[in-house]
Coordinates of C-alpha atoms in Angstrom, one line a residue:
X634 CA -7.4 15.7 61.8
X635 CA -4.4 13.9 60.4
X636 CA -4.4 11.3 63.2
X637 CA -8.1 10.8 62.6
X638 CA -7.5 10.3 58.8
X639 CA -4.7 7.8 59.5
X640 CA -6.9 5.9 61.9
X641 CA -9.7 5.6 59.3
X642 CA -7.1 4.4 56.8
X643 CA -5.9 1.7 59.2
X644 CA -9.5 0.6 59.8
X645 CA -10.3 0.5 56.1
X646 CA -7.1 -1.5 55.5
X647 CA -7.9 -4.0 58.2
X648 CA -11.5 -4.3 57.0
X649 CA -10.3 -4.8 53.5
X650 CA -8.0 -7.6 54.6
X651 CA -10.9 -9.4 56.2
X652 CA -13.1 -9.1 53.1
X653 CA -13.8 -12.7 51.8
X654 CA -14.0 -11.4 48.2
X655 CA -10.7 -9.5 48.4
X656 CA -8.8 -11.9 46.3
X657 CA -11.5 -12.0 43.6
X658 CA -11.7 -8.3 43.5
X659 CA -7.9 -7.8 43.4
X660 CA -7.6 -10.4 40.6
X661 CA -10.4 -8.7 38.7
X662 CA -8.8 -5.3 39.1
X663 CA -5.4 -6.7 38.0
X664 CA -7.0 -8.3 34.9
X665 CA -8.8 -5.0 34.1
X666 CA -5.4 -3.2 34.4
X667 CA -3.8 -5.7 32.0
X668 CA -6.7 -5.3 29.6
X669 CA -6.4 -1.6 29.6
X670 CA -2.6 -1.9 29.0
X671 CA -3.2 -4.3 26.1
X672 CA -5.8 -2.1 24.6
X673 CA -3.3 0.8 24.6
X674 CA -0.7 -1.5 23.0
X675 CA -3.2 -2.5 20.3
X676 CA -4.2 1.1 19.6
X677 CA -0.5 2.0 19.1
X678 CA 0.0 -1.1 16.8
X679 CA -3.1 -0.1 14.8
X680 CA -1.9 3.4 14.3
X681 CA 1.5 2.2 13.2
X682 CA -0.1 -0.2 10.7
X683 CA -2.4 2.5 9.4
X684 CA 0.6 4.8 8.9
X685 CA 2.5 2.1 7.0
X686 CA -0.6 1.4 4.9
X687 CA -1.2 5.0 4.0
X688 CA 2.5 5.4 3.1
X689 CA 2.3 2.4 0.8
X690 CA -0.8 3.6 -0.9
X691 CA 0.8 7.1 -1.4
X692 CA 3.8 5.4 -3.0
X693 CA 1.5 3.4 -5.3
X694 CA -0.5 6.6 -6.3
X695 CA 2.7 8.5 -7.0
X696 CA 4.0 5.6 -9.2
X697 CA 0.7 5.4 -11.0
X698 CA 0.7 9.2 -11.6
X699 CA 4.2 9.1 -12.9
X700 CA 3.3 6.2 -15.2
X701 CA 0.2 8.2 -16.4
X702 CA 2.4 11.2 -17.1
X703 CA 4.9 9.1 -19.1
X704 CA 2.1 7.6 -21.1
X705 CA 0.6 11.0 -21.8
X706 CA 4.0 12.3 -23.0
X707 CA 4.4 9.2 -25.2
X708 CA 1.0 9.7 -26.7
X709 CA 1.7 13.4 -27.3
X710 CA 5.0 12.4 -29.1
X711 CA 3.1 9.9 -31.2
X712 CA 0.4 12.5 -32.2
X713 CA 3.1 15.0 -33.1
X714 CA 5.0 12.3 -35.1
X715 CA 1.8 11.5 -37.0
X716 CA 1.1 15.1 -37.7
X717 CA 4.6 15.7 -38.8
X718 CA 4.6 12.7 -41.1
X719 CA 1.4 13.9 -42.7
X720 CA 2.8 17.3 -43.4
X721 CA 5.8 15.6 -45.0
X722 CA 3.7 13.2 -47.1
X723 CA 0.4 14.9 -47.8
X724 CA 1.1 18.6 -47.2
X725 CA 0.0 21.1 -44.5
X726 CA -3.7 20.8 -45.1
X727 CA -3.8 17.1 -44.1
X728 CA -1.8 17.8 -41.0
X729 CA -4.2 20.6 -40.0
X730 CA -7.2 18.2 -40.5
X731 CA -5.5 15.6 -38.3
X732 CA -4.7 18.2 -35.7
X733 CA -8.4 19.2 -35.6
X734 CA -9.5 15.6 -35.4
X735 CA -7.1 15.0 -32.5
X736 CA -8.4 18.1 -30.7
X737 CA -5.7 20.6 -31.3

């Protein structure tokens, strides 16, 4: 069986060597192989770029959230300062009215 298989392989190889389209076919197979390799390279590059883009967007979102929290704290301090100033100038009733108007 092994000898028969080897004989068939030799015949196929010889027949292939005589094929007039052999060079075209081999060139096409080589080009397809290169295209597949390139496609894999491009897929890896795309994944890397997507990862970098996502990381950059996350940094931007984190910075925006921190900025929003700082602005929120500053606004709270201003509200408290206004309310404290009214207590000092106009008495506790005015501060209470302001607090209600500001949603406290």
